[in-house]
Amino acid sequence: LPPPPLLLLLGCFALLLPPPGAAEFSPSVDSDFTFTLPAGRKECFYQPMRKEASLELEYQVLDGAGLDVDFHLLSPKGETLVFDERKSDGVHTVEAEDGDYMFCFDNTFSTISEKVIFFELILDNMGEDGQDQEDWKKYVTGTDLLDMKLEDILESINSVKARLSKSVQIQTLLRAFEARDRNIQESNFDRVNFWSMVNLGVMVVVSAVQVYMLKSLFEDKRKSRT
């Protein structure tokens, strides 16, 4: 019998959970993550990199008062590479060296409001593409007489792969922008409703006071003689 849907959902969720300790992402081409950063808290993540690889990181604050957060990016040697103070978004690219890079989101300056943060990691030259090209080279020998060589096929495939990856990145960023705009609109909607109710209450109170004052002006306050 197939497992219940609840067990399947719990199993998938367990696979997505990071191991205890520092959060770490596998060396894939593109990784994105959304999390809630409580008020007065700081959250850090680690990404292992290889020498001559490239690390591009983009983050956005999707929800929370002020839509701002402090961002730190540190090298494997502990040197501060990037420091953004009270910003809502940012894009940073680093030519990496061997070691674990640490990036932190800091919300300690806020005492009340939590922040919903989205960030995306784009890793280039991590070694996998080079291995794929080495595998292709085994089949290149003896194809000089063909109109289209395997090198041309490989170049076309790499071009399509790069464009598809760029399309996925743009769609991910557009979803993040849409989520942030939706949160802003919902916040404005709640604010407009609140102040509309306040204005309505003030109008009712003022109307009642005016009716009472007008009524008191026309009351006959003279006492009848007995």
PDB file of C-alpha atoms in Angstrom:
ATOM      1  CA  LEU A   1       0.000   0.000   0.000  1.00  0.00           C
ATOM      2  CA  PRO A   2       1.305   3.518  -0.744  1.00  0.00           C
ATOM      3  CA  PRO A   3       2.252   5.578   2.319  1.00  0.00           C
ATOM      4  CA  PRO A   4      -0.264   8.170   3.533  1.00  0.00           C
ATOM      5  CA  PRO A   5       0.149  11.691   2.104  1.00  0.00           C
ATOM      6  CA  LEU A   6       1.066  13.028   5.556  1.00  0.00           C
ATOM      7  CA  LEU A   7       4.019  10.640   5.823  1.00  0.00           C
ATOM      8  CA  LEU A   8       5.207  11.605   2.353  1.00  0.00           C
ATOM      9  CA  LEU A   9       5.008  15.284   3.306  1.00  0.00           C
ATOM     10  CA  LEU A  10       6.946  14.717   6.537  1.00  0.00           C
ATOM     11  CA  GLY A  11       9.553  12.679   4.663  1.00  0.00           C
ATOM     12  CA  CYS A  12      10.097  15.416   2.088  1.00  0.00           C
ATOM     13  CA  PHE A  13      10.311  18.034   4.825  1.00  0.00           C
ATOM     14  CA  ALA A  14      12.910  15.961   6.681  1.00  0.00           C
ATOM     15  CA  LEU A  15      15.059  15.805   3.539  1.00  0.00           C
ATOM     16  CA  LEU A  16      14.975  19.595   3.265  1.00  0.00           C
ATOM     17  CA  LEU A  17      16.069  20.204   6.849  1.00  0.00           C
ATOM     18  CA  PRO A  18      19.748  21.161   7.292  1.00  0.00           C
ATOM     19  CA  PRO A  19      21.972  19.093   9.580  1.00  0.00           C
ATOM     20  CA  PRO A  20      22.468  20.247  13.173  1.00  0.00           C
ATOM     21  CA  GLY A  21      24.777  23.213  13.534  1.00  0.00           C
ATOM     22  CA  ALA A  22      25.612  25.546  10.689  1.00  0.00           C
ATOM     23  CA  ALA A  23      23.396  25.569   7.613  1.00  0.00           C
ATOM     24  CA  GLU A  24      25.289  24.518   4.480  1.00  0.00           C
ATOM     25  CA  PHE A  25      24.323  24.384   0.808  1.00  0.00           C
ATOM     26  CA  SER A  26      25.537  21.765  -1.668  1.00  0.00           C
ATOM     27  CA  PRO A  27      27.749  23.047  -4.525  1.00  0.00           C
ATOM     28  CA  SER A  28      24.904  23.439  -7.005  1.00  0.00           C
ATOM     29  CA  VAL A  29      24.538  26.125  -9.632  1.00  0.00           C
ATOM     30  CA  ASP A  30      21.663  27.923  -7.950  1.00  0.00           C
ATOM     31  CA  SER A  31      20.168  27.759  -4.442  1.00  0.00           C
ATOM     32  CA  ASP A  32      17.510  29.980  -2.895  1.00  0.00           C
ATOM     33  CA  PHE A  33      16.066  30.107   0.597  1.00  0.00           C
ATOM     34  CA  THR A  34      13.414  32.107   2.482  1.00  0.00           C
ATOM     35  CA  PHE A  35      13.344  32.320   6.272  1.00  0.00           C
ATOM     36  CA  THR A  36      11.949  34.408   9.129  1.00  0.00           C
ATOM     37  CA  LEU A  37      14.450  36.346  11.247  1.00  0.00           C
ATOM     38  CA  PRO A  38      12.977  37.198  14.693  1.00  0.00           C
ATOM     39  CA  ALA A  39      13.496  40.579  16.315  1.00  0.00           C
ATOM     40  CA  GLY A  40      16.804  40.937  18.135  1.00  0.00           C
ATOM     41  CA  ARG A  41      18.303  37.868  16.410  1.00  0.00           C
ATOM     42  CA  LYS A  42      21.192  37.196  14.036  1.00  0.00           C
ATOM     43  CA  GLU A  43      21.293  34.247  11.622  1.00  0.00           C
ATOM     44  CA  CYS A  44      24.431  33.003   9.820  1.00  0.00           C
ATOM     45  CA  PHE A  45      24.972  30.527   6.979  1.00  0.00           C
ATOM     46  CA  TYR A  46      28.068  28.830   5.559  1.00  0.00           C
ATOM     47  CA  GLN A  47      28.940  27.993   1.956  1.00  0.00           C
ATOM     48  CA  PRO A  48      32.026  25.912   1.028  1.00  0.00           C
ATOM     49  CA  MET A  49      33.831  27.229  -2.050  1.00  0.00           C
ATOM     50  CA  ARG A  50      36.726  26.196  -4.272  1.00  0.00           C
ATOM     51  CA  LYS A  51      39.588  28.312  -5.520  1.00  0.00           C
ATOM     52  CA  GLU A  52      38.867  30.349  -8.685  1.00  0.00           C
ATOM     53  CA  ALA A  53      35.122  29.734  -8.291  1.00  0.00           C
ATOM     54  CA  SER A  54      32.609  32.569  -8.191  1.00  0.00           C
ATOM     55  CA  LEU A  55      29.996  33.244  -5.516  1.00  0.00           C
ATOM     56  CA  GLU A  56      27.098  35.584  -6.250  1.00  0.00           C
ATOM     57  CA  LEU A  57      24.619  36.328  -3.471  1.00  0.00           C
ATOM     58  CA  GLU A  58      21.426  38.366  -3.723  1.00  0.00           C
ATOM     59  CA  TYR A  59      19.074  39.045  -0.812  1.00  0.00           C
ATOM     60  CA  GLN A  60      15.780  40.864  -0.295  1.00  0.00           C
ATOM     61  CA  VAL A  61      13.712  41.695   2.769  1.00  0.00           C
ATOM     62  CA  LEU A  62      10.191  40.588   1.850  1.00  0.00           C
ATOM     63  CA  ASP A  63       8.273  41.594   4.981  1.00  0.00           C
ATOM     64  CA  GLY A  64       8.747  43.419   8.272  1.00  0.00           C
ATOM     65  CA  ALA A  65       8.736  46.988   9.547  1.00  0.00           C
ATOM     66  CA  GLY A  66      11.153  49.136   7.580  1.00  0.00           C
ATOM     67  CA  LEU A  67      12.063  46.296   5.173  1.00  0.00           C
ATOM     68  CA  ASP A  68      15.698  46.542   6.287  1.00  0.00           C
ATOM     69  CA  VAL A  69      18.395  44.265   7.712  1.00  0.00           C
ATOM     70  CA  ASP A  70      22.156  44.290   8.340  1.00  0.00           C
ATOM     71  CA  PHE A  71      24.186  41.969   6.094  1.00  0.00           C
ATOM     72  CA  HIS A  72      27.729  40.641   6.629  1.00  0.00           C
ATOM     73  CA  LEU A  73      29.849  38.509   4.279  1.00  0.00           C
ATOM     74  CA  LEU A  74      33.092  37.060   5.670  1.00  0.00           C
ATOM     75  CA  SER A  75      35.924  35.213   3.934  1.00  0.00           C
ATOM     76  CA  PRO A  76      37.304  31.851   5.154  1.00  0.00           C
ATOM     77  CA  LYS A  77      40.020  33.854   6.947  1.00  0.00           C
ATOM     78  CA  GLY A  78      37.427  35.835   8.885  1.00  0.00           C
ATOM     79  CA  GLU A  79      37.893  39.051   6.891  1.00  0.00           C
ATOM     80  CA  THR A  80      34.806  41.210   6.282  1.00  0.00           C
ATOM     81  CA  LEU A  81      34.203  41.365   2.534  1.00  0.00           C
ATOM     82  CA  VAL A  82      30.788  43.049   2.541  1.00  0.00           C
ATOM     83  CA  PHE A  83      28.858  44.991   5.174  1.00  0.00           C
ATOM     84  CA  ASP A  84      25.410  46.416   4.388  1.00  0.00           C
ATOM     85  CA  GLU A  85      23.720  48.419   7.122  1.00  0.00           C
ATOM     86  CA  ARG A  86      19.910  48.694   7.277  1.00  0.00           C
ATOM     87  CA  LYS A  87      19.298  47.807   3.605  1.00  0.00           C
ATOM     88  CA  SER A  88      16.280  46.131   2.001  1.00  0.00           C
ATOM     89  CA  ASP A  89      18.191  44.303  -0.774  1.00  0.00           C
ATOM     90  CA  GLY A  90      21.641  43.774  -2.204  1.00  0.00           C
ATOM     91  CA  VAL A  91      23.675  41.887  -4.811  1.00  0.00           C
ATOM     92  CA  HIS A  92      27.300  40.886  -4.214  1.00  0.00           C
ATOM     93  CA  THR A  93      29.777  38.826  -6.272  1.00  0.00           C
ATOM     94  CA  VAL A  94      33.015  37.391  -4.862  1.00  0.00           C
ATOM     95  CA  GLU A  95      35.895  35.558  -6.532  1.00  0.00           C
ATOM     96  CA  ALA A  96      36.319  32.729  -4.087  1.00  0.00           C
ATOM     97  CA  GLU A  97      39.199  30.838  -2.543  1.00  0.00           C
ATOM     98  CA  ASP A  98      39.242  27.472  -0.802  1.00  0.00           C
ATOM     99  CA  GLY A  99      37.246  27.471   2.416  1.00  0.00           C
ATOM    100  CA  ASP A 100      33.896  28.211   3.987  1.00  0.00           C
ATOM    101  CA  TYR A 101      32.344  31.620   3.413  1.00  0.00           C
ATOM    102  CA  MET A 102      30.006  32.926   6.099  1.00  0.00           C
ATOM    103  CA  PHE A 103      27.181  35.375   5.496  1.00  0.00           C
ATOM    104  CA  CYS A 104      24.940  36.707   8.247  1.00  0.00           C
ATOM    105  CA  PHE A 105      21.647  38.590   8.463  1.00  0.00           C
ATOM    106  CA  ASP A 106      21.414  40.771  11.564  1.00  0.00           C
ATOM    107  CA  ASN A 107      18.114  42.021  13.015  1.00  0.00           C
ATOM    108  CA  THR A 108      19.403  42.879  16.490  1.00  0.00           C
ATOM    109  CA  PHE A 109      18.617  46.561  15.966  1.00  0.00           C
ATOM    110  CA  SER A 110      14.888  45.736  15.887  1.00  0.00           C
ATOM    111  CA  THR A 111      13.152  45.069  19.199  1.00  0.00           C
ATOM    112  CA  ILE A 112       9.661  44.282  17.928  1.00  0.00           C
ATOM    113  CA  SER A 113       9.446  43.521  14.212  1.00  0.00           C
ATOM    114  CA  GLU A 114      10.593  40.233  12.678  1.00  0.00           C
ATOM    115  CA  LYS A 115      11.807  40.125   9.064  1.00  0.00           C
ATOM    116  CA  VAL A 116      11.093  37.692   6.253  1.00  0.00           C
ATOM    117  CA  ILE A 117      14.273  37.393   4.157  1.00  0.00           C
ATOM    118  CA  PHE A 118      14.859  35.783   0.775  1.00  0.00           C
ATOM    119  CA  PHE A 119      18.350  35.112  -0.571  1.00  0.00           C
ATOM    120  CA  GLU A 120      19.763  33.322  -3.597  1.00  0.00           C
ATOM    121  CA  LEU A 121      23.201  31.782  -4.126  1.00  0.00           C
ATOM    122  CA  ILE A 122      24.648  31.432  -7.634  1.00  0.00           C
ATOM    123  CA  LEU A 123      27.816  29.341  -7.836  1.00  0.00           C
ATOM    124  CA  ASP A 124      30.051  29.279 -10.918  1.00  0.00           C
ATOM    125  CA  ASN A 125      33.152  27.258 -11.834  1.00  0.00           C
ATOM    126  CA  MET A 126      32.637  24.714  -9.068  1.00  0.00           C
ATOM    127  CA  GLY A 127      34.322  21.955 -11.116  1.00  0.00           C
ATOM    128  CA  GLU A 128      31.321  20.009 -12.371  1.00  0.00           C
ATOM    129  CA  ASP A 129      31.177  21.647 -15.813  1.00  0.00           C
ATOM    130  CA  GLY A 130      34.865  21.036 -16.322  1.00  0.00           C
ATOM    131  CA  GLN A 131      34.405  17.343 -15.639  1.00  0.00           C
ATOM    132  CA  ASP A 132      31.549  17.222 -18.139  1.00  0.00           C
ATOM    133  CA  GLN A 133      33.761  18.771 -20.801  1.00  0.00           C
ATOM    134  CA  GLU A 134      36.492  16.236 -20.097  1.00  0.00           C
ATOM    135  CA  ASP A 135      33.949  13.456 -20.633  1.00  0.00           C
ATOM    136  CA  TRP A 136      32.926  14.968 -23.957  1.00  0.00           C
ATOM    137  CA  LYS A 137      36.541  15.159 -25.191  1.00  0.00           C
ATOM    138  CA  LYS A 138      36.727  11.358 -25.311  1.00  0.00           C
ATOM    139  CA  TYR A 139      34.286  11.388 -28.228  1.00  0.00           C
ATOM    140  CA  VAL A 140      35.791  14.270 -30.203  1.00  0.00           C
ATOM    141  CA  THR A 141      38.571  12.272 -31.914  1.00  0.00           C
ATOM    142  CA  GLY A 142      37.776  11.305 -35.507  1.00  0.00           C
ATOM    143  CA  THR A 143      34.993  13.798 -36.132  1.00  0.00           C
ATOM    144  CA  ASP A 144      36.892  16.279 -38.315  1.00  0.00           C
ATOM    145  CA  LEU A 145      34.951  15.248 -41.402  1.00  0.00           C
ATOM    146  CA  LEU A 146      31.557  15.945 -39.835  1.00  0.00           C
ATOM    147  CA  ASP A 147      29.785  19.204 -40.709  1.00  0.00           C
ATOM    148  CA  MET A 148      29.020  19.803 -37.042  1.00  0.00           C
ATOM    149  CA  LYS A 149      31.652  18.719 -34.578  1.00  0.00           C
ATOM    150  CA  LEU A 150      30.927  17.616 -31.070  1.00  0.00           C
ATOM    151  CA  GLU A 151      32.655  20.764 -29.838  1.00  0.00           C
ATOM    152  CA  ASP A 152      29.960  22.788 -31.580  1.00  0.00           C
ATOM    153  CA  ILE A 153      27.253  20.623 -30.006  1.00  0.00           C
ATOM    154  CA  LEU A 154      28.841  21.088 -26.583  1.00  0.00           C
ATOM    155  CA  GLU A 155      29.042  24.843 -27.087  1.00  0.00           C
ATOM    156  CA  SER A 156      25.382  25.006 -28.099  1.00  0.00           C
ATOM    157  CA  ILE A 157      24.337  22.894 -25.112  1.00  0.00           C
ATOM    158  CA  ASN A 158      26.327  25.091 -22.729  1.00  0.00           C
ATOM    159  CA  SER A 159      24.746  28.204 -24.245  1.00  0.00           C
ATOM    160  CA  VAL A 160      21.237  26.788 -23.814  1.00  0.00           C
ATOM    161  CA  LYS A 161      22.075  25.684 -20.264  1.00  0.00           C
ATOM    162  CA  ALA A 162      23.349  29.159 -19.359  1.00  0.00           C
ATOM    163  CA  ARG A 163      20.250  30.839 -20.774  1.00  0.00           C
ATOM    164  CA  LEU A 164      17.929  28.427 -18.982  1.00  0.00           C
ATOM    165  CA  SER A 165      19.759  29.036 -15.708  1.00  0.00           C
ATOM    166  CA  LYS A 166      19.457  32.788 -16.221  1.00  0.00           C
ATOM    167  CA  SER A 167      15.731  32.420 -16.916  1.00  0.00           C
ATOM    168  CA  VAL A 168      15.262  30.429 -13.701  1.00  0.00           C
ATOM    169  CA  GLN A 169      17.163  33.084 -11.716  1.00  0.00           C
ATOM    170  CA  ILE A 170      15.058  35.910 -13.168  1.00  0.00           C
ATOM    171  CA  GLN A 171      11.809  34.038 -12.437  1.00  0.00           C
ATOM    172  CA  THR A 172      12.947  33.410  -8.856  1.00  0.00           C
ATOM    173  CA  LEU A 173      13.745  37.092  -8.348  1.00  0.00           C
ATOM    174  CA  LEU A 174      10.409  38.118  -9.860  1.00  0.00           C
ATOM    175  CA  ARG A 175       8.618  35.824  -7.415  1.00  0.00           C
ATOM    176  CA  ALA A 176      10.527  37.460  -4.558  1.00  0.00           C
ATOM    177  CA  PHE A 177       9.588  40.948  -5.799  1.00  0.00           C
ATOM    178  CA  GLU A 178       5.955  39.859  -6.130  1.00  0.00           C
ATOM    179  CA  ALA A 179       5.938  38.503  -2.562  1.00  0.00           C
ATOM    180  CA  ARG A 180       7.409  41.725  -1.176  1.00  0.00           C
ATOM    181  CA  ASP A 181       4.932  43.907  -3.104  1.00  0.00           C
ATOM    182  CA  ARG A 182       2.038  41.740  -1.926  1.00  0.00           C
ATOM    183  CA  ASN A 183       3.152  42.083   1.711  1.00  0.00           C
ATOM    184  CA  ILE A 184       3.400  45.872   1.327  1.00  0.00           C
ATOM    185  CA  GLN A 185      -0.075  46.062  -0.218  1.00  0.00           C
ATOM    186  CA  GLU A 186      -1.596  43.915   2.530  1.00  0.00           C
ATOM    187  CA  SER A 187       0.071  46.077   5.172  1.00  0.00           C
ATOM    188  CA  ASN A 188      -1.278  49.243   3.522  1.00  0.00           C
ATOM    189  CA  PHE A 189      -4.734  47.651   3.286  1.00  0.00           C
ATOM    190  CA  ASP A 190      -4.755  46.874   7.024  1.00  0.00           C
ATOM    191  CA  ARG A 191      -3.505  50.381   7.819  1.00  0.00           C
ATOM    192  CA  VAL A 192      -6.204  52.031   5.686  1.00  0.00           C
ATOM    193  CA  ASN A 193      -8.923  49.913   7.308  1.00  0.00           C
ATOM    194  CA  PHE A 194      -7.680  50.751  10.809  1.00  0.00           C
ATOM    195  CA  TRP A 195      -7.603  54.516  10.267  1.00  0.00           C
ATOM    196  CA  SER A 196     -10.938  54.397   8.458  1.00  0.00           C
ATOM    197  CA  MET A 197     -12.506  52.798  11.527  1.00  0.00           C
ATOM    198  CA  VAL A 198     -10.826  55.404  13.756  1.00  0.00           C
ATOM    199  CA  ASN A 199     -12.194  58.232  11.598  1.00  0.00           C
ATOM    200  CA  LEU A 200     -15.653  56.654  11.625  1.00  0.00           C
ATOM    201  CA  GLY A 201     -15.582  56.428  15.434  1.00  0.00           C
ATOM    202  CA  VAL A 202     -14.479  60.068  15.733  1.00  0.00           C
ATOM    203  CA  MET A 203     -17.288  61.157  13.398  1.00  0.00           C
ATOM    204  CA  VAL A 204     -19.887  59.264  15.454  1.00  0.00           C
ATOM    205  CA  VAL A 205     -18.622  60.823  18.711  1.00  0.00           C
ATOM    206  CA  VAL A 206     -18.539  64.327  17.205  1.00  0.00           C
ATOM    207  CA  SER A 207     -22.066  63.902  15.823  1.00  0.00           C
ATOM    208  CA  ALA A 208     -23.381  62.790  19.204  1.00  0.00           C
ATOM    209  CA  VAL A 209     -21.712  65.755  20.940  1.00  0.00           C
ATOM    210  CA  GLN A 210     -23.165  68.200  18.393  1.00  0.00           C
ATOM    211  CA  VAL A 211     -26.683  66.792  18.815  1.00  0.00           C
ATOM    212  CA  TYR A 212     -26.358  67.056  22.593  1.00  0.00           C
ATOM    213  CA  MET A 213     -25.094  70.647  22.435  1.00  0.00           C
ATOM    214  CA  LEU A 214     -27.860  71.742  20.046  1.00  0.00           C
ATOM    215  CA  LYS A 215     -30.478  70.073  22.199  1.00  0.00           C
ATOM    216  CA  SER A 216     -29.156  71.789  25.310  1.00  0.00           C
ATOM    217  CA  LEU A 217     -29.417  75.203  23.620  1.00  0.00           C
ATOM    218  CA  PHE A 218     -33.155  74.834  23.053  1.00  0.00           C
ATOM    219  CA  GLU A 219     -34.034  73.450  26.456  1.00  0.00           C
ATOM    220  CA  ASP A 220     -36.232  75.741  28.644  1.00  0.00           C
ATOM    221  CA  LYS A 221     -34.223  76.136  31.783  1.00  0.00           C
ATOM    222  CA  ARG A 222     -36.687  78.542  33.503  1.00  0.00           C
ATOM    223  CA  LYS A 223     -38.357  77.056  36.505  1.00  0.00           C
ATOM    224  CA  SER A 224     -42.140  77.306  36.693  1.00  0.00           C
ATOM    225  CA  ARG A 225     -43.510  79.244  39.745  1.00  0.00           C
ATOM    226  CA  THR A 226     -45.752  77.410  42.106  1.00  0.00           C
TER     227      THR A 226
END
